[in-house]
Coordinates of C-alpha atoms in Angstrom, one line a residue:
X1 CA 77.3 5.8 101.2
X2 CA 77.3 9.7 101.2
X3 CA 79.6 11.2 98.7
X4 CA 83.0 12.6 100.9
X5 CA 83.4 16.9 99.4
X6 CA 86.3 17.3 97.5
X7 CA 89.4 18.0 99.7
X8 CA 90.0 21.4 98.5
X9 CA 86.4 22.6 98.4
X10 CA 86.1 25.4 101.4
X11 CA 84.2 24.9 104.3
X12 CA 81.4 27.7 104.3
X13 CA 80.1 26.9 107.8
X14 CA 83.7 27.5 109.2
X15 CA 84.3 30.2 111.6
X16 CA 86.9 32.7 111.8
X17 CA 89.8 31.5 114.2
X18 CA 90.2 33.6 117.5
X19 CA 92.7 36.3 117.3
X20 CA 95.0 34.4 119.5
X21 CA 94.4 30.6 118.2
X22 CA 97.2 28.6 116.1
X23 CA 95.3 29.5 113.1
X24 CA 94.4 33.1 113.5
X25 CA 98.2 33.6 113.9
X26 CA 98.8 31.6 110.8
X27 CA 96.1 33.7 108.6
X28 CA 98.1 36.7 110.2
X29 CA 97.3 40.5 111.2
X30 CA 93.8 41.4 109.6
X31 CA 93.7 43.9 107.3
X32 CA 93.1 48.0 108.3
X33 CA 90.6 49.4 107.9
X34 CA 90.9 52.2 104.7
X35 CA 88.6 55.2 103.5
X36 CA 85.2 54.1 101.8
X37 CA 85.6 55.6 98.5
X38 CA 89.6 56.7 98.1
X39 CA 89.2 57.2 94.3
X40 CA 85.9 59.3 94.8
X41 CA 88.1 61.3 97.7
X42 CA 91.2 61.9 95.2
X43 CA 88.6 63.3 92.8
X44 CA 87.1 65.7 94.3
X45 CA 90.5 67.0 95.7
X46 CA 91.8 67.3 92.3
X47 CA 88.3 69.2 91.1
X48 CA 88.9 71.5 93.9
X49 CA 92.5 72.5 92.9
X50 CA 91.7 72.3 89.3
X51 CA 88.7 75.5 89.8
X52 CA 91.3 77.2 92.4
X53 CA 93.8 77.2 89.4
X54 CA 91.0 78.2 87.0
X55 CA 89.6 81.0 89.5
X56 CA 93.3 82.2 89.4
X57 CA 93.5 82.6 86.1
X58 CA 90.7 84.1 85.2
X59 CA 91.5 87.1 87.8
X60 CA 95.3 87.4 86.2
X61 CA 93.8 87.8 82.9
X62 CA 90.8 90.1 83.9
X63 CA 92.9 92.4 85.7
X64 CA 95.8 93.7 83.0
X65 CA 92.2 94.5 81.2
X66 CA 90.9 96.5 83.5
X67 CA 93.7 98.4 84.6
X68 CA 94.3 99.1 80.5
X69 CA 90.7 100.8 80.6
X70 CA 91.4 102.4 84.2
X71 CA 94.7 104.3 82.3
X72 CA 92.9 104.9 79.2
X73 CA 90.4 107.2 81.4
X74 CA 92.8 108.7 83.2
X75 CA 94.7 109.5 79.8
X76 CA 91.3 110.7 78.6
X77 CA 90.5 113.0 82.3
X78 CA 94.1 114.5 81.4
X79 CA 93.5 115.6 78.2
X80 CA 90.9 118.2 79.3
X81 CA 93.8 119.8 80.8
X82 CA 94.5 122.0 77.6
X83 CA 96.0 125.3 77.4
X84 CA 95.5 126.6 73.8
X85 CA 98.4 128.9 72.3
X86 CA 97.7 131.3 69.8
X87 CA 100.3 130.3 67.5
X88 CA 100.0 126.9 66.7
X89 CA 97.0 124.2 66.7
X90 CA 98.6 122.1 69.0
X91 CA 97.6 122.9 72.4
X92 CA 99.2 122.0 75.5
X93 CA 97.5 118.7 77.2
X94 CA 98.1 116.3 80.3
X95 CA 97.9 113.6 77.7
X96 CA 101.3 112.7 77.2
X97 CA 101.3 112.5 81.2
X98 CA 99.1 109.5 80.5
X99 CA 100.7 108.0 78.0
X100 CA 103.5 107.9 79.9
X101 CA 102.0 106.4 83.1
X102 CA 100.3 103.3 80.9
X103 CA 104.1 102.8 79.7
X104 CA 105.8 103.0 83.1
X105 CA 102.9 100.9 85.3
X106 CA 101.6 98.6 82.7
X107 CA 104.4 97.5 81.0
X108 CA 105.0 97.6 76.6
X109 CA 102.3 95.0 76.2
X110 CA 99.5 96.5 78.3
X111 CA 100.5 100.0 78.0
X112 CA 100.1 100.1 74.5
X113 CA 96.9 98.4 74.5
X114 CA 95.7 101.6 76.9
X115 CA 96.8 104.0 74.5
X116 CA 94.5 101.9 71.6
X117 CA 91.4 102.0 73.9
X118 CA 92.0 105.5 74.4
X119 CA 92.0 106.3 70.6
X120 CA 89.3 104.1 69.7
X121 CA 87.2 105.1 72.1
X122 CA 87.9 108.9 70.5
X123 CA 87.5 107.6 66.8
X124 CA 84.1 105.7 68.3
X125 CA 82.7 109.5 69.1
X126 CA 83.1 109.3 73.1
X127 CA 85.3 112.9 74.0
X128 CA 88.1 111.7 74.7
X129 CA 90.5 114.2 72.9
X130 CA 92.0 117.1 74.3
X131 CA 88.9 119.9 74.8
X132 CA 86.2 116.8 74.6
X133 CA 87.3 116.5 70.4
X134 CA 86.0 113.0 69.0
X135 CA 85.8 111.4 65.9
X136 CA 88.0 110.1 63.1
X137 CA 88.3 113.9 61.7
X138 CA 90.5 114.5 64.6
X139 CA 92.7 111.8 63.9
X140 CA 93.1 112.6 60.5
X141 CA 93.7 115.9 61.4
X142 CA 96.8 118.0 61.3
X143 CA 97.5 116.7 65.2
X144 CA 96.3 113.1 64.2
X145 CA 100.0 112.3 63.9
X146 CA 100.8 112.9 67.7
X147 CA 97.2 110.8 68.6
X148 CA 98.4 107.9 66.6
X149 CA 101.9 107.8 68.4
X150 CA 100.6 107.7 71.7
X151 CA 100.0 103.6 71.6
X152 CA 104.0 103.6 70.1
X153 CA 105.2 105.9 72.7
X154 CA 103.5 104.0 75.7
X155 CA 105.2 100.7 74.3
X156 CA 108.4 101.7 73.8
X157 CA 108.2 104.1 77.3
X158 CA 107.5 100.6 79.4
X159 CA 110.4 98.5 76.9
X160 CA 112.9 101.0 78.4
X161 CA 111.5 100.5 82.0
X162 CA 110.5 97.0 82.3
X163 CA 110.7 96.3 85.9
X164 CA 111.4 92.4 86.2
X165 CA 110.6 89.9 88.9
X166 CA 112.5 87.9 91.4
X167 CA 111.9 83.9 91.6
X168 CA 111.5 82.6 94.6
X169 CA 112.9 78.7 95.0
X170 CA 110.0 76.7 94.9
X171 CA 109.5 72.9 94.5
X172 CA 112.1 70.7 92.9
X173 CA 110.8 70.3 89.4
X174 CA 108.8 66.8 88.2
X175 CA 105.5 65.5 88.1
X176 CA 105.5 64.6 91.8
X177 CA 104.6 66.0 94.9
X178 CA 106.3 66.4 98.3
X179 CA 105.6 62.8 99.1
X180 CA 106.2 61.2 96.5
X181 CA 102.5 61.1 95.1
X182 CA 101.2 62.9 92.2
X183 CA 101.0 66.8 91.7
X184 CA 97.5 68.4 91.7
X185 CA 96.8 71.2 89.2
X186 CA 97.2 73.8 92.4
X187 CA 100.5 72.1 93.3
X188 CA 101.9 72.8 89.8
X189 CA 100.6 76.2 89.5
X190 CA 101.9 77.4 92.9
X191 CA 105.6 78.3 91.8
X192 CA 104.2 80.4 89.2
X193 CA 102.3 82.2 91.5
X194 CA 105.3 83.0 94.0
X195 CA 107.2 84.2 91.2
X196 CA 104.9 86.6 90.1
X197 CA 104.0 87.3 93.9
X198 CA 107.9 88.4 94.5
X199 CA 109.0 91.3 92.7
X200 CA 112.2 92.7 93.0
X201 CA 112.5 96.6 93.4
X202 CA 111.4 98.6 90.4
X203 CA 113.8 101.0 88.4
X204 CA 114.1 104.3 89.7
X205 CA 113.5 107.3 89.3
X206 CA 116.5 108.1 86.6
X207 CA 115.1 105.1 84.2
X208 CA 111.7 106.1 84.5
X209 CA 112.5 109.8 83.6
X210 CA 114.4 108.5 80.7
X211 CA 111.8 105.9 79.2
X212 CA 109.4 108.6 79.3
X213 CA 111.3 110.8 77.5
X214 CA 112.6 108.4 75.1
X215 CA 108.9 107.2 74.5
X216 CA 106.9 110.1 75.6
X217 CA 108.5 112.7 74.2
X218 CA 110.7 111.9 70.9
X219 CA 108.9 109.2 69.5
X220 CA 105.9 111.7 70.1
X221 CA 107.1 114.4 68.1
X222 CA 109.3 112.1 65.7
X223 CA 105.9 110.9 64.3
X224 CA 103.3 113.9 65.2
X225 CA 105.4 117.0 63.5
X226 CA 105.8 115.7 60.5
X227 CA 102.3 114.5 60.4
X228 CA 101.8 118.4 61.1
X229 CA 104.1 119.6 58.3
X230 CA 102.7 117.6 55.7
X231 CA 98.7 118.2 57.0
X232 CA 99.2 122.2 57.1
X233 CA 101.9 122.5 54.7
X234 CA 104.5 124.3 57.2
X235 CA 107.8 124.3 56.3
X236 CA 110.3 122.0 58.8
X237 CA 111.9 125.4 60.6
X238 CA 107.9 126.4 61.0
X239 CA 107.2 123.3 62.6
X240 CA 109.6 123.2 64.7
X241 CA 109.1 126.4 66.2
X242 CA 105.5 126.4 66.4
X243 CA 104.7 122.7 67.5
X244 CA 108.0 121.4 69.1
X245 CA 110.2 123.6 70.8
X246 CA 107.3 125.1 72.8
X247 CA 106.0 122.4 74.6
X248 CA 109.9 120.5 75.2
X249 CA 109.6 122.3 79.0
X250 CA 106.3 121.5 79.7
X251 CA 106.6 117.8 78.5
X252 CA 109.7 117.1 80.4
X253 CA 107.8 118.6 83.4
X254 CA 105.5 116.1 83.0
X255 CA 108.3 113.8 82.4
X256 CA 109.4 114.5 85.6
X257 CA 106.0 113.8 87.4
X258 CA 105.6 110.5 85.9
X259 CA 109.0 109.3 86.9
X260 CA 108.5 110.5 90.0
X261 CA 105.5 109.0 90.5
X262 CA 105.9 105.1 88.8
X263 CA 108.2 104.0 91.2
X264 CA 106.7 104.8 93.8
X265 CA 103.3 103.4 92.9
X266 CA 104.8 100.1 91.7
X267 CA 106.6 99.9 95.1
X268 CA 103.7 100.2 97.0
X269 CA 101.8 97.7 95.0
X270 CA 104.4 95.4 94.7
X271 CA 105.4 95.1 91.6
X272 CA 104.3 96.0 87.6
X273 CA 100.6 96.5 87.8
X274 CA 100.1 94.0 84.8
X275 CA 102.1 90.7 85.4
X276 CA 103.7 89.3 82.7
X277 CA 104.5 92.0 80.5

């Protein structure tokens, strides 16, 4: 006799049961239908918002940089704006004017790293200095003390400004996204970016005349006349009445121009030119 297949051994030459049939009701609904490749899919969504995220941040830290290089040019333009006076060796210059912009628009960070550039590039040989003067002998000279406070004075003129940024509410905080699932890269960097894309309204016109006073001016000639003093021997009256007192109205003139000017600039931009300072 042929041998009977164990009970529980599956038929493989069955059919499906019809839809409608006892038994296709008892095997119930058949499954849907999902995408081919779901993990592939979910990959290649995440590699898109992880080089979105990467793309942004690249630009954010490219463009403090350049706008550092873009202000030390214009500090270096303005110091061929020189009116020499007979009785002193310190001429009148537009450079403080720069130094006080880098301060007011790029913040203490980014405004101090303009001011650098700008020196280096005049200890490096390019004429920058005031007249189209380069090279380390000018920095070591008896107005090398007003030079070397220009990185100083930019820092402390954008400390003393400092406008900030308002948050905006974003998504509640956690690893999880709006349904439930995880966050991408994108998703997580997104709040960041709508707090730095909403600034609240700059300082005015009264706290940028102040911080460039405070940085552009004092701290200026705190450091650069007694560099002067000591390099030419002067006594401190001397000093003070060859190399300070006659350039206090033209500074705060130009005090005046750069607070007048910073807001207004930062306004129409949106915000501090260099994020995060």
């Amino acid at each position: 006799m042929p041998s009977q297949p164990p009970l529980d051994a599956p038929d493989r030459g069955a059919r499906a049961a019809p839809a409608g049939s006892p038994a296709g009701e008892a095997a119930g609904p058949a499954p849907l239908a999902g995408p081919a490749h779901p993990t592939r899919l979910a990959a290649g969504g995440s590699r898109t918002g992880d080089l979105a995220a990467a793309s942004g941040s690249t630009a954010a830290t490219l463009r403090p940089l350049v706008l550092a290089g873009l202000m030390a040019g214009l500090t270096a333009v303005l110091s061929y704006l020189r009116i020499p006076l007979p009785f002193t060796p310190v001429p009148i210059t537009g450079q403080t004017l720069g130094v006080m912009l880098s301060g007011l628009l790029l913040g203490p960070r980014w405004g101090f790293a303009a001011q650098l550039a700008y020196l280096l590039l005049g200890v490096a040989g390019v004429p920058v200095f005031a007249g189209g003067a380069a090279g380390l002998a000018v920095v070591l000279g008896p107005t090398g003390g007003f030079l070397l406070s220009y990185p100083l004075a930019a820092g402390l003129t954008g400390l003393l400004f400092r406008p900030g940024t308002a948050r905006r509410p974003g998504p509640a905080s956690g690893g999880e996204g709006a349904r439930g699932g995880p966050r991408t890269t994108a998703q997580a960097a997104q709040p960041a970016r709508d707090q730095a894309a909403s600034p609240v309204r700059a300082p005015g016109f009264g706290r940028a005349f102040v911080a460039s006073v405070a940085g552009g001016i004092l701290l200026v000639y705190a450091i650069g006349a007694p560099w002067l003093a000591v390099e030419t021997g002067t006594p401190w009256p001397g000093v003070a009445t060859a190399a300070v007192l006659p350039f206090v109205p033209g500074d705060l003139a130009k005090a005046l121009v750069a607070a007048w000017l910073a807001p207004r600039v930062l306004r129409a931009l949106g915000g501090r030119l260099a994020p995060g300072t």
